[in-house]
Coordinates of C-alpha atoms in Angstrom, one line a residue:
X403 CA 174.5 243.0 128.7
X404 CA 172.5 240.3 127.1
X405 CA 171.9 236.7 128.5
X406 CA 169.3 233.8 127.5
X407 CA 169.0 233.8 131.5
X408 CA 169.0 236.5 134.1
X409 CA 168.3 235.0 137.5
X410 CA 168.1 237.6 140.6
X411 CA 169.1 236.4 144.4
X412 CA 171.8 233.7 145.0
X413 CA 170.1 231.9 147.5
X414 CA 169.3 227.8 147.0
X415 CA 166.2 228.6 144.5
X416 CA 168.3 231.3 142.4
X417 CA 171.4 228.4 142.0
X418 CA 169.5 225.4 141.8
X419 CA 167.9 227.0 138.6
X420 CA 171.3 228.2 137.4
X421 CA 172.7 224.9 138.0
X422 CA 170.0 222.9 136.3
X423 CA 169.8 225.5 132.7
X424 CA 173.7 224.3 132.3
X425 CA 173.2 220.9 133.2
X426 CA 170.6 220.4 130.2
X427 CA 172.7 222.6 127.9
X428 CA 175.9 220.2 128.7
X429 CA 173.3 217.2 128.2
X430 CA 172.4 218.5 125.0
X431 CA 175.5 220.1 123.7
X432 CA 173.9 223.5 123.5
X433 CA 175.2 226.8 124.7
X434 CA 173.0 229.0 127.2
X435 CA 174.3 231.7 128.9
X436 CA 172.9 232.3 132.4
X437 CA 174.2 235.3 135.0
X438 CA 173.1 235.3 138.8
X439 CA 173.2 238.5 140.7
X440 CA 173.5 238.5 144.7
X441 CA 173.0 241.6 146.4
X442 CA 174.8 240.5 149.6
X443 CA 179.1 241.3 149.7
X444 CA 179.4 237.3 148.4
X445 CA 177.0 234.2 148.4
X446 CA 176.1 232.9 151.7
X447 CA 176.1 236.5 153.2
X448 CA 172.4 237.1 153.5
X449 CA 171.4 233.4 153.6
X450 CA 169.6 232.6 157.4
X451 CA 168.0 229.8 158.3
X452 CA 167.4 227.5 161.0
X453 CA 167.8 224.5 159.3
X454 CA 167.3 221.1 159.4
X455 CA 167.4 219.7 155.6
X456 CA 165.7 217.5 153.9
X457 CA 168.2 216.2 151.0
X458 CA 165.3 215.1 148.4
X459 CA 166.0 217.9 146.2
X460 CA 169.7 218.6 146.4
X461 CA 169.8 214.6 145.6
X462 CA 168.2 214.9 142.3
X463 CA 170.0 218.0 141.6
X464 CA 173.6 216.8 142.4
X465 CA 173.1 213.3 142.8
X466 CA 176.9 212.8 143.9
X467 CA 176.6 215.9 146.3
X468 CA 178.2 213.6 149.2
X469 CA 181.2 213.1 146.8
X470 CA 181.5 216.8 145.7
X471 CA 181.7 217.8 149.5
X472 CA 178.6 219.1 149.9
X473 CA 178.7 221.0 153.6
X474 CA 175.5 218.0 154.9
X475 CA 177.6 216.9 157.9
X476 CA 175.9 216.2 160.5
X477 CA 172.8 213.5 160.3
X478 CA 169.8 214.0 162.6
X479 CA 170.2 211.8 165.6
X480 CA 167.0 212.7 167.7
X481 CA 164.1 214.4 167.5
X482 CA 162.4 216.5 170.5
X483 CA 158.8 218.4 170.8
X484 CA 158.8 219.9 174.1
X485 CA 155.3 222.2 175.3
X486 CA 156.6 225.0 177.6
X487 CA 154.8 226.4 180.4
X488 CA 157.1 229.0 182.0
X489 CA 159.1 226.7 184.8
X490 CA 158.1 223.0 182.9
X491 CA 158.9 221.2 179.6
X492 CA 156.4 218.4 178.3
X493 CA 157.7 216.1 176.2
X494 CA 155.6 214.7 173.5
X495 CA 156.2 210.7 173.0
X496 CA 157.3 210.5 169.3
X497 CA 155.2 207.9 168.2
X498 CA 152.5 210.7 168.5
X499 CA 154.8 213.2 166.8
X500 CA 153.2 213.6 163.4
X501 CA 155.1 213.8 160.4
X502 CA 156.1 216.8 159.5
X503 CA 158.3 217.0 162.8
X504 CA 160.0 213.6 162.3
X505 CA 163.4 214.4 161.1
X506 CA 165.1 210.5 160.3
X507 CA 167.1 210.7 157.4
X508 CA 167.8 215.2 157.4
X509 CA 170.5 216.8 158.3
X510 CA 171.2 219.6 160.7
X511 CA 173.4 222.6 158.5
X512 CA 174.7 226.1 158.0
X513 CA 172.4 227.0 154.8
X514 CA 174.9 229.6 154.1
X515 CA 177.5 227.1 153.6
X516 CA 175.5 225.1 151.4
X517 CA 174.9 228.2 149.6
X518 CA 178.7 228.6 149.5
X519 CA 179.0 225.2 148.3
X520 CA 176.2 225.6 145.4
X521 CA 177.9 229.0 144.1
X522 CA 181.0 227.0 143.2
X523 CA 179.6 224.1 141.4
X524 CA 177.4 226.8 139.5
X525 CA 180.5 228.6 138.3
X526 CA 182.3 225.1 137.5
X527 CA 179.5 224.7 135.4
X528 CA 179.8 228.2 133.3
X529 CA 176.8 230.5 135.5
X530 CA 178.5 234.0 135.8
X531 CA 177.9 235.1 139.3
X532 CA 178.0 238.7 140.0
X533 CA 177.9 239.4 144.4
X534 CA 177.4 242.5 145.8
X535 CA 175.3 244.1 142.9
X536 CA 171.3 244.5 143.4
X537 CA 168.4 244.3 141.2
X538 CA 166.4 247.7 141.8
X539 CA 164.1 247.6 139.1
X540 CA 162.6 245.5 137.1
X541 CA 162.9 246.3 133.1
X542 CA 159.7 246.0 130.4
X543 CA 159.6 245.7 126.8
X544 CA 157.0 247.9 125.0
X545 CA 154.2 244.6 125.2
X546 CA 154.4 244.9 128.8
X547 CA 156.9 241.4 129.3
X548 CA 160.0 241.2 131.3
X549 CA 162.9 242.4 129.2
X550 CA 165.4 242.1 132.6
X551 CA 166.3 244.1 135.1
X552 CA 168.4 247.1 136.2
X553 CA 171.2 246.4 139.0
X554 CA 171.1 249.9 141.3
X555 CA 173.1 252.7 141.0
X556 CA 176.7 252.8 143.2
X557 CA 178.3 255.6 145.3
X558 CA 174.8 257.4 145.3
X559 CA 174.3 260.5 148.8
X560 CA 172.1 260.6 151.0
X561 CA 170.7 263.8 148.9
X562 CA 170.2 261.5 146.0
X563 CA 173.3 262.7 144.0
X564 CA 176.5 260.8 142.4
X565 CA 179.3 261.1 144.9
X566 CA 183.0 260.9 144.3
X567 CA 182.7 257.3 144.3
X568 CA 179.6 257.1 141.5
X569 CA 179.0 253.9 139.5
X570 CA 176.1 253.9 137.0
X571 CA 174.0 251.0 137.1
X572 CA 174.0 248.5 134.1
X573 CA 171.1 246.9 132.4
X574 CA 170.9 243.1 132.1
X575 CA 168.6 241.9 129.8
X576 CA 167.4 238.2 128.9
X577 CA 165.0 236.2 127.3
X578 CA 164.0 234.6 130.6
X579 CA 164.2 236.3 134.2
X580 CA 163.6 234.1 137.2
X581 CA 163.3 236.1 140.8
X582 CA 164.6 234.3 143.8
X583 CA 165.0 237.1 146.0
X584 CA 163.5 235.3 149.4
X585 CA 160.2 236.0 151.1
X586 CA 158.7 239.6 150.4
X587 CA 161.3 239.9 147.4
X588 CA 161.1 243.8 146.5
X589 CA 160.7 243.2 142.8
X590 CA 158.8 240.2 143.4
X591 CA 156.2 242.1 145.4
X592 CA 156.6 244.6 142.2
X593 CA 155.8 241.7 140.1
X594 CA 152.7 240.5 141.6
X595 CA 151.2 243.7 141.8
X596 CA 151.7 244.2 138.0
X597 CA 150.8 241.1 136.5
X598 CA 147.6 240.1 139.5
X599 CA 149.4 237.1 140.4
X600 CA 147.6 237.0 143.6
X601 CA 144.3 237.0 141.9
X602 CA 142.4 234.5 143.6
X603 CA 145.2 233.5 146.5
X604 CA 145.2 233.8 149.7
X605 CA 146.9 236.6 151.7
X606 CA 150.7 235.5 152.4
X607 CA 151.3 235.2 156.0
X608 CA 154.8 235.6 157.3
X609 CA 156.7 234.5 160.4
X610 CA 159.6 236.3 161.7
X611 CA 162.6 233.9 162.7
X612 CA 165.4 235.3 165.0
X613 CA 168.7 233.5 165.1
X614 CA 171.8 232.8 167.1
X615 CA 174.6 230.4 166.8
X616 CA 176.1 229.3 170.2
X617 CA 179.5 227.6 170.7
X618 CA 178.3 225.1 173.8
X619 CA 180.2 222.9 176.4
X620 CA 181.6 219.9 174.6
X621 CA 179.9 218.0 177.6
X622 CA 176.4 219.8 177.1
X623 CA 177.1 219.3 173.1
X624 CA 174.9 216.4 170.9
X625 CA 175.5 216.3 167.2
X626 CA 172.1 215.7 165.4
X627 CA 169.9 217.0 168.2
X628 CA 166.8 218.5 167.4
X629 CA 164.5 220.3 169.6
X630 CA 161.2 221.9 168.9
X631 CA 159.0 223.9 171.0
X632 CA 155.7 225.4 171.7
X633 CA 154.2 227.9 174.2
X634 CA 156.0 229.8 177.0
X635 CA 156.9 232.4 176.6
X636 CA 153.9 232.9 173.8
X637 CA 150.5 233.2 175.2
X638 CA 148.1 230.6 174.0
X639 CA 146.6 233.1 171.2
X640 CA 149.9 233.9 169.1
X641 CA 151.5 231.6 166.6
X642 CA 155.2 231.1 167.0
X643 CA 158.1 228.6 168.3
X644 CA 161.5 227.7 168.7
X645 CA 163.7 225.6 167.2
X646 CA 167.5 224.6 168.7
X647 CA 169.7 222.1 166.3
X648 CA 173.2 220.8 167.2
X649 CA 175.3 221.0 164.5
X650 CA 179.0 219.6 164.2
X651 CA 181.9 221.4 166.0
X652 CA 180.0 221.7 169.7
X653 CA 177.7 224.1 168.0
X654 CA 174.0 225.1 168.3
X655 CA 171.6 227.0 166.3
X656 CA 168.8 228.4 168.5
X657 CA 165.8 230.6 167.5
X658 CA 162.7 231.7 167.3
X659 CA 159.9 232.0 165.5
X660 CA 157.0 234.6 165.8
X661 CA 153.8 234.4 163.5
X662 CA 153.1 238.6 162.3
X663 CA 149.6 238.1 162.4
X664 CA 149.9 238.9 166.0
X665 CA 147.2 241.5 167.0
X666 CA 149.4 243.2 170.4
X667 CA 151.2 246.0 169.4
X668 CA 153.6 245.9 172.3
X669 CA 155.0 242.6 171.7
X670 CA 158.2 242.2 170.6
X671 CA 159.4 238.9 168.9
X672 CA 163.3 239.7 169.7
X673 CA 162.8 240.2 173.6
X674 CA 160.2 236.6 173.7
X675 CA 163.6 235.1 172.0
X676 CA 165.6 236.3 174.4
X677 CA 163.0 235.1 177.1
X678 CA 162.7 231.5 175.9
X679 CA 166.6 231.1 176.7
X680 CA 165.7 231.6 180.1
X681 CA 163.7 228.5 180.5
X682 CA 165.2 226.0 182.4
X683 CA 164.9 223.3 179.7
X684 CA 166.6 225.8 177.3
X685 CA 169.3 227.6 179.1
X686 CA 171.0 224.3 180.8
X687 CA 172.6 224.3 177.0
X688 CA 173.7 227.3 176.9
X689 CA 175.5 228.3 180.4
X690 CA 179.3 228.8 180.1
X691 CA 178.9 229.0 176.2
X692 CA 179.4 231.9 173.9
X693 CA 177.2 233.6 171.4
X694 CA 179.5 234.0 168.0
X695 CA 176.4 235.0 165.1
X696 CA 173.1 236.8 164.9
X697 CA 170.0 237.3 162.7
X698 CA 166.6 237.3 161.7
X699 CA 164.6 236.8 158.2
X700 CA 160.8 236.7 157.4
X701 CA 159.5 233.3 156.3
X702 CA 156.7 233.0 154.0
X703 CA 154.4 230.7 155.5
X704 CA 151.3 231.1 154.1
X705 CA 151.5 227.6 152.3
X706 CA 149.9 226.3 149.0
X707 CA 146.9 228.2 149.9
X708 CA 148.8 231.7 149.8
X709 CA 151.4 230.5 146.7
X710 CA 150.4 233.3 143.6
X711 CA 150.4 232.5 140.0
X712 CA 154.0 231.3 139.0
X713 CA 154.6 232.6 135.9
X714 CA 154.2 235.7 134.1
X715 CA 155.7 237.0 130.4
X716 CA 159.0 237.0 130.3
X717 CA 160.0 235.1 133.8
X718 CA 158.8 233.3 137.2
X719 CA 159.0 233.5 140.8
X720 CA 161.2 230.6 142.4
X721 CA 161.4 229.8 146.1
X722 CA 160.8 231.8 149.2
X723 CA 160.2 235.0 146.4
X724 CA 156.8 232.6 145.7
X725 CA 156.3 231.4 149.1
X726 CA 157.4 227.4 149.1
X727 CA 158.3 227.0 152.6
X728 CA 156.5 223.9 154.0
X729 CA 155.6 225.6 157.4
X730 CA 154.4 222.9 159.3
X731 CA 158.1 220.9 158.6
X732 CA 159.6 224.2 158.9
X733 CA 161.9 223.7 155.8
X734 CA 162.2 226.1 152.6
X735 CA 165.4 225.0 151.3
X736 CA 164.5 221.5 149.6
X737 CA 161.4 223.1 147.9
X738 CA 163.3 226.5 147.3
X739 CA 166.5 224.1 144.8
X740 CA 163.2 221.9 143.9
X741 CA 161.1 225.4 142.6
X742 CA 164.3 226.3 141.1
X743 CA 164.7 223.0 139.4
X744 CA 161.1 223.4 137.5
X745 CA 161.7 226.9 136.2
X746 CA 165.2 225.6 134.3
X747 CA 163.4 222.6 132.9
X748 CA 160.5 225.0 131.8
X749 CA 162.8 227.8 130.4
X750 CA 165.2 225.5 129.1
X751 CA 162.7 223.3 127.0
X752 CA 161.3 227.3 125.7
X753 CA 164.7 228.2 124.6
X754 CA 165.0 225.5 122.9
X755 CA 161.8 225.9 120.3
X756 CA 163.5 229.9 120.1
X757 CA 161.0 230.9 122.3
X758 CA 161.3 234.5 124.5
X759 CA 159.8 236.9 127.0
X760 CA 156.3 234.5 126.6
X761 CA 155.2 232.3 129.9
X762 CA 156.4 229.3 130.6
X763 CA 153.3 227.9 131.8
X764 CA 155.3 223.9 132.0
X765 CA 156.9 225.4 135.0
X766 CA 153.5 225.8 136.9
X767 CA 152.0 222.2 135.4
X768 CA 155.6 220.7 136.4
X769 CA 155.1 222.1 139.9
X770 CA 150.9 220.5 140.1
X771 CA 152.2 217.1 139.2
X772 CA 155.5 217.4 141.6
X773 CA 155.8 215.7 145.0
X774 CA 156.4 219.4 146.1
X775 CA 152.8 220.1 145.4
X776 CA 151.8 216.9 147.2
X777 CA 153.9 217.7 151.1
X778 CA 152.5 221.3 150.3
X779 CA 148.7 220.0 150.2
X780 CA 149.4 217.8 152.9
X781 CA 150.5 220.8 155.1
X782 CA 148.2 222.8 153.6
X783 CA 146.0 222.8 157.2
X784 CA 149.0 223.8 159.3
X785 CA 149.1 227.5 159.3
X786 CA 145.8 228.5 159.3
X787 CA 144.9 225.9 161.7
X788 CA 148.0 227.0 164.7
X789 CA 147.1 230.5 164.1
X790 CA 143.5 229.6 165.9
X791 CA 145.7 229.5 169.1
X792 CA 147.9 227.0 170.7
X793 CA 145.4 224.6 172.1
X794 CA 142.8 224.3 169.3
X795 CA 145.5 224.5 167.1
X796 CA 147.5 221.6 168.4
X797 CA 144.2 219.9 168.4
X798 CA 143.4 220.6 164.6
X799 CA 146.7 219.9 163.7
X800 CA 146.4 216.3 165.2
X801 CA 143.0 215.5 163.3
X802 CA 144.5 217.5 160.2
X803 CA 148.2 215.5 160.5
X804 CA 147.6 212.4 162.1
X805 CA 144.0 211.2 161.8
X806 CA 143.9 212.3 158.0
X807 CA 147.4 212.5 157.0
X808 CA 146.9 215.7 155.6
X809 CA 144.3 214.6 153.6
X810 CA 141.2 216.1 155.0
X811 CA 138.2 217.1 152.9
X812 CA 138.2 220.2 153.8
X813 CA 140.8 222.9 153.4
X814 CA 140.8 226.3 156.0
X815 CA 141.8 229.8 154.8
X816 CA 144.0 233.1 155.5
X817 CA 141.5 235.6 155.8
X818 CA 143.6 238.7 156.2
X819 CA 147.3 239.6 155.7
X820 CA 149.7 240.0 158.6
X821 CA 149.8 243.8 159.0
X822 CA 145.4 243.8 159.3
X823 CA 145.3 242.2 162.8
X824 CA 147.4 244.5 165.2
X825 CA 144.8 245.9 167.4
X826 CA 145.1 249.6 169.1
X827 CA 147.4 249.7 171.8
X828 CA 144.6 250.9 174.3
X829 CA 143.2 247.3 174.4
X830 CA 146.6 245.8 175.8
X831 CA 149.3 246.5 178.5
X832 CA 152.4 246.9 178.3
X833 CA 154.2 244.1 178.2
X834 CA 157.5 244.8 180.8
X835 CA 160.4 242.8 179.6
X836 CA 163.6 241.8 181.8
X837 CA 166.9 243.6 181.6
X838 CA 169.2 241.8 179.4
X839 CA 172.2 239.8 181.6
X840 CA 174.8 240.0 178.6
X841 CA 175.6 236.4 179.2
X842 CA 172.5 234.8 178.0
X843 CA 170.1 237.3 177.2
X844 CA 171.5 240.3 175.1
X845 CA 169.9 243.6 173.4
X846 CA 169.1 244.7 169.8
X847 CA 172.4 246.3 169.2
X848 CA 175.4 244.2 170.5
X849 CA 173.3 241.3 168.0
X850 CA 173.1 243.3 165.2
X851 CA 177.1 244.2 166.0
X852 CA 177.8 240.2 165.7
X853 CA 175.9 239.7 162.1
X854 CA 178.2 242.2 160.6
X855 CA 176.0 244.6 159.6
X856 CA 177.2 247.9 157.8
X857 CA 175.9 250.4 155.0
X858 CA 177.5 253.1 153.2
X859 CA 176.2 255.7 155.9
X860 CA 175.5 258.6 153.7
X861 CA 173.9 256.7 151.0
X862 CA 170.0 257.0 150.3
X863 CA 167.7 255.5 153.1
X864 CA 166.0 252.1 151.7
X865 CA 163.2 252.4 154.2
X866 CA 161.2 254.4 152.8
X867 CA 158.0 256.1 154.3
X868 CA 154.7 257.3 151.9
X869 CA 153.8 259.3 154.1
X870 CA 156.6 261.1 156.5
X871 CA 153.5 261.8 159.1
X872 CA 152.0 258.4 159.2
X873 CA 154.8 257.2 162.0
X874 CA 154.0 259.4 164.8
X875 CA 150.0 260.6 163.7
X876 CA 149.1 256.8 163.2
X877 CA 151.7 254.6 164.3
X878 CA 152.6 256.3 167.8
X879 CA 149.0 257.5 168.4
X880 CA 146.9 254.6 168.1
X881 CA 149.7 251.5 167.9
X882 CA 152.3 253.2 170.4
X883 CA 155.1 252.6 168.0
X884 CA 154.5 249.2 166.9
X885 CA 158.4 249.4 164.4
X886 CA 160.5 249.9 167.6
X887 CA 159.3 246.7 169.0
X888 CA 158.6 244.5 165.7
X889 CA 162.3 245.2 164.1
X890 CA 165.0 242.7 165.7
X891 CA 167.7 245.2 164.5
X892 CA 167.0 248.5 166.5
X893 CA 166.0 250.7 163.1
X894 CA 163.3 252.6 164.4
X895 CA 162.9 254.7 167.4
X896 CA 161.1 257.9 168.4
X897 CA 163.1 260.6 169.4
X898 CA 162.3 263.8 170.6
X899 CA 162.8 267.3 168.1
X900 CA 164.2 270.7 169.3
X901 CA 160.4 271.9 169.8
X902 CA 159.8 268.8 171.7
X903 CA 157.6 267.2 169.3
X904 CA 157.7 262.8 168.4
X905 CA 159.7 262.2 165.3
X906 CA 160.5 258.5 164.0
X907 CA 164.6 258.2 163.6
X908 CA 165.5 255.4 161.1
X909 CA 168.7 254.1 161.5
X910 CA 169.1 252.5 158.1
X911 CA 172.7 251.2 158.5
X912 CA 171.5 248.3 161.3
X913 CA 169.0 247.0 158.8
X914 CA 169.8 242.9 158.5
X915 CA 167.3 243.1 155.4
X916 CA 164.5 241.0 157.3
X917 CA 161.7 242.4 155.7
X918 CA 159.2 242.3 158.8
X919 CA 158.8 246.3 158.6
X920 CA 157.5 246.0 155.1
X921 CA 154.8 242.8 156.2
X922 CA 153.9 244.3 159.4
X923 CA 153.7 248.0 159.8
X924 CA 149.7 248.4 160.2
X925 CA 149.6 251.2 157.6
X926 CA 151.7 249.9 155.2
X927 CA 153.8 253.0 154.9
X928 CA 157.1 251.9 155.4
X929 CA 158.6 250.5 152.1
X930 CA 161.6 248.3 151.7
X931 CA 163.9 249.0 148.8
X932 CA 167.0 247.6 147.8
X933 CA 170.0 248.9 149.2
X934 CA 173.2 250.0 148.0
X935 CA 175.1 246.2 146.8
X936 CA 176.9 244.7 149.2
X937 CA 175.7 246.6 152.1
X938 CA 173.3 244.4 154.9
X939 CA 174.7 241.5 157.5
X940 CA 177.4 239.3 156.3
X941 CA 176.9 235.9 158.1
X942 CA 179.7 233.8 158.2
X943 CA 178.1 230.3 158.6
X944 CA 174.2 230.7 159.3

């Protein structure tokens, strides 16, 4: 099938851009025909976040979004940074807050219902939107550009052959491809590798954010309510905190995030989740409510530092797939639609001189004059400066945030990537985590039951190993099995064979499409590869 625009992952970044292309066309009385592929069941189904939204973007997108209905419901009311030690919460007073944790004028939401929301003003607009069909490979014309890409193969074994349910994949090609996939996109990753577009960059880092969604006590319940913290249960040396939003409808979003350029092999960010909750500060909110939804997704949070090359012949990166999340505010979504916005306007203004399959270098000059570039330089200290420990980081952060407003004259560095700094096992000990309680604290596999997780079972694994020995020669040996810990889904475990020997058992069907195996593992054997369409979590409203 042909298309001036192909665009791959219906997150914010993939239908902003769709959005925008048939905007200018309906501006300009021109005809371009755009299709979106989503690999989850429908749109909204893979989409996690915390979030707290900043409407900049959406606002110049859809400038009447409030009219339309857009799902922004609840206003932020309050904003709270709390440093944990393991019985005490310190408060900071918010007039030392810096900005990037002042929240006036956001909005706490379900990013999957924005998502929702998004998808049907793109198809009122003319974007055909395909769900539940996956881009697994990307498609080359013979001068090396980006001709499209190939959606995967349906009704595929486990032995690699057609079963009685076999669909053959289709070809979708375009002038223009655009990859919004989310952080560590699997063709994007492809694309990088192929074209150098980390030539120069920094290593991306990546945090891995765990999520539930908790129907509270009405009395225990205020709307616009956010809460920050730092610390407990971290130790001082390893990156990561937790965020807890009350949305509308006497519900909260809790969760936690975990930097994976943490060097102990035995932690495990899904059991220092569960953890926090028990803090007395935390779990006052949550006693006599129920847990209804569950999940987890890396975030890119490398910054402007870590961001590759935009462009390459024949398409671009957009969003999370590039790395636009502003870590130090926490938000992705506003830069994701804003990304999005300045790939159309590049790829539009290229159709229109009959251009094809070239670069569209105005997206990346676009982006350096955009007040996206600016709030990324300003937070361009964040990262690297937290990941120095809590103490000293807090501490840089505060010269960094406050003193210089982001504008220091100097800028720090990632030196290595994520999976480089787990350290053997023999330098740490175990760390002994507490029995779950099934009221507040709950284990891997009742969670992954509540984000609707489900595969085809006898379809072909998609996490792949390069080496089949690497796992228990490597991994086991000198890590102590690093994948049964780092996974919040309960994938990996070492069993035992018939002769008695280790043997890693993937259980492919719990996978919630995260990513953090594919960052993290210390050899990087284990690769990530689409799945069969439709197949992963479904979240209702995260």
């Amino acid at each position: 099938m042909e298309y001036d625009v192909v665009i791959v992952g219906g997150g914010p970044a993939g239908l902003s851009a769709a959005i925008r292309l048939k905007q200018l066309a309906a501006e300009q009385g021109k005809e371009v025909s755009v299709c979106l592929l989503e690999k989850g069941g429908e749109l909204g189904a893979h989409i996690l976040s915390g979030a707290v939204m900043d409407p900049k973007a959406l606002t110049e997108l859809i400038p009447d979004w409030k009219e339309r209905g857009a799902p922004l419901h609840t206003e932020v009311t309050e904003d709270r940074f709390l440093f944990l030690s393991e019985t005490k919460a310190y408060k900071t007073p918010n007039w030392l807050l810096p900005k990037c944790f002042q929240n006036h004028g956001n909005y706490v939401i379900s990013l999957a219902n924005v998502v929702r929301w998004l998808g049907q003003q793109a198809e009122a607009l003319g974007v055909e939107i395909f769900p539940g069909f996956t881009a697994a490979e990307v498609l080359y014309n013979d001068n090396g550009s980006v001709k499209g890409i190939a959606t995967g193969n349906m009704g595929v074994t486990r032995e690699g052959e057609a079963g009685p349910n076999f669909q053959l994949g289709m070809e979708l090609h375009a002038k223009y491809t655009l990859f919004a996939e989310g952080a560590r996109g699997h063709l994007g990753k492809q694309l990088m590798t192929k074209f150098d577009l980390n030539k120069g960059k920094d290593p991306q880092t990546y945090g891995i954010g765990i999520k539930e969604l908790w129907e509270i006590d009405p009395a225990k319940h205020q709307p616009g309510l956010v809460i920050h913290t730092a610390g407990w249960p971290l130790d001082n040396d390893t990156y990561g905190g937790s965020f807890l939003y009350h949305l509308e409808n006497n519900q909260v979003a809790v969760g936690y995030v975990v930097g994976l350029g943490y060097e102990n092999p035995y932690l495990s960010p899904y059991e220092e989740f569960q953890r926090y909750k028990t803090h007395p500060e935390i779990r006052q909110f949550f006693e006599g409510g129920k847990r209804i939804a569950y999940g987890a997704r890396a975030i890119a949070a490398g910054g402007l530092q870590s961001l590759p090359k935009l462009t390459f012949p024949g398409g671009a990166l957009i969003g999370c797939d590039a790395g636009f999340l502003n870590a130090s505010r926490i938000k992705g979504s506003h830069a994701a639609i804003k990304s999005g916005m300045m790939a159309a306007d590049a790829v539009f203004g290229a159709l229109g001189q009959e251009r094809a399959y070239d670069e569209v270098t105005d997206y990346s000059k676009a982006f350096e004059a955009s007040w996206l570039h600016e709030e990324l330089h300003v937070a361009r200290n964040f990262k690297p400066s937290m990941s120095k420990g809590l103490v000293l980081g807090t501490l840089l952060v505060g010269i960094d945030q406050v003193l210089f407003g982001g504008k220091a004259p100097w800028t720090f560095r990632h030196s290595k990537a994520d999976h480089e700094y787990l350290r053997p096992a023999s330098d740490f000990a175990p760390i002994q985590y507490p029995k779950p309680d099934g009221k507040l604290t709950f284990d891997r596999l009742s969670s992954v039951f509540i984000s609707n997780t489900n595969h085809e079972e006898d379809q072909p694994i998609h996490l792949t190993l390069r080496n089949a020995d690497v796992p228990v020669n490597v991994n086991l040996a000198k890590y102590a099995g690093p994948e049964t810990r780092y996974c919040p889904a309960g994938v990996y475990e070492f069993t035992k064979t018939d002769e008695g020997q280790n043997k890693l058992q993937i259980n492919a069907q719990n996978c919630v499409h995260c990513k953090t195996c594919d960052i993290k593992d210390p050899t990087q054997n284990i690769v990530w590869i689409t799945p069969e369409g439709g197949g992963g979590p479904n979240y209702p409203n995260m």
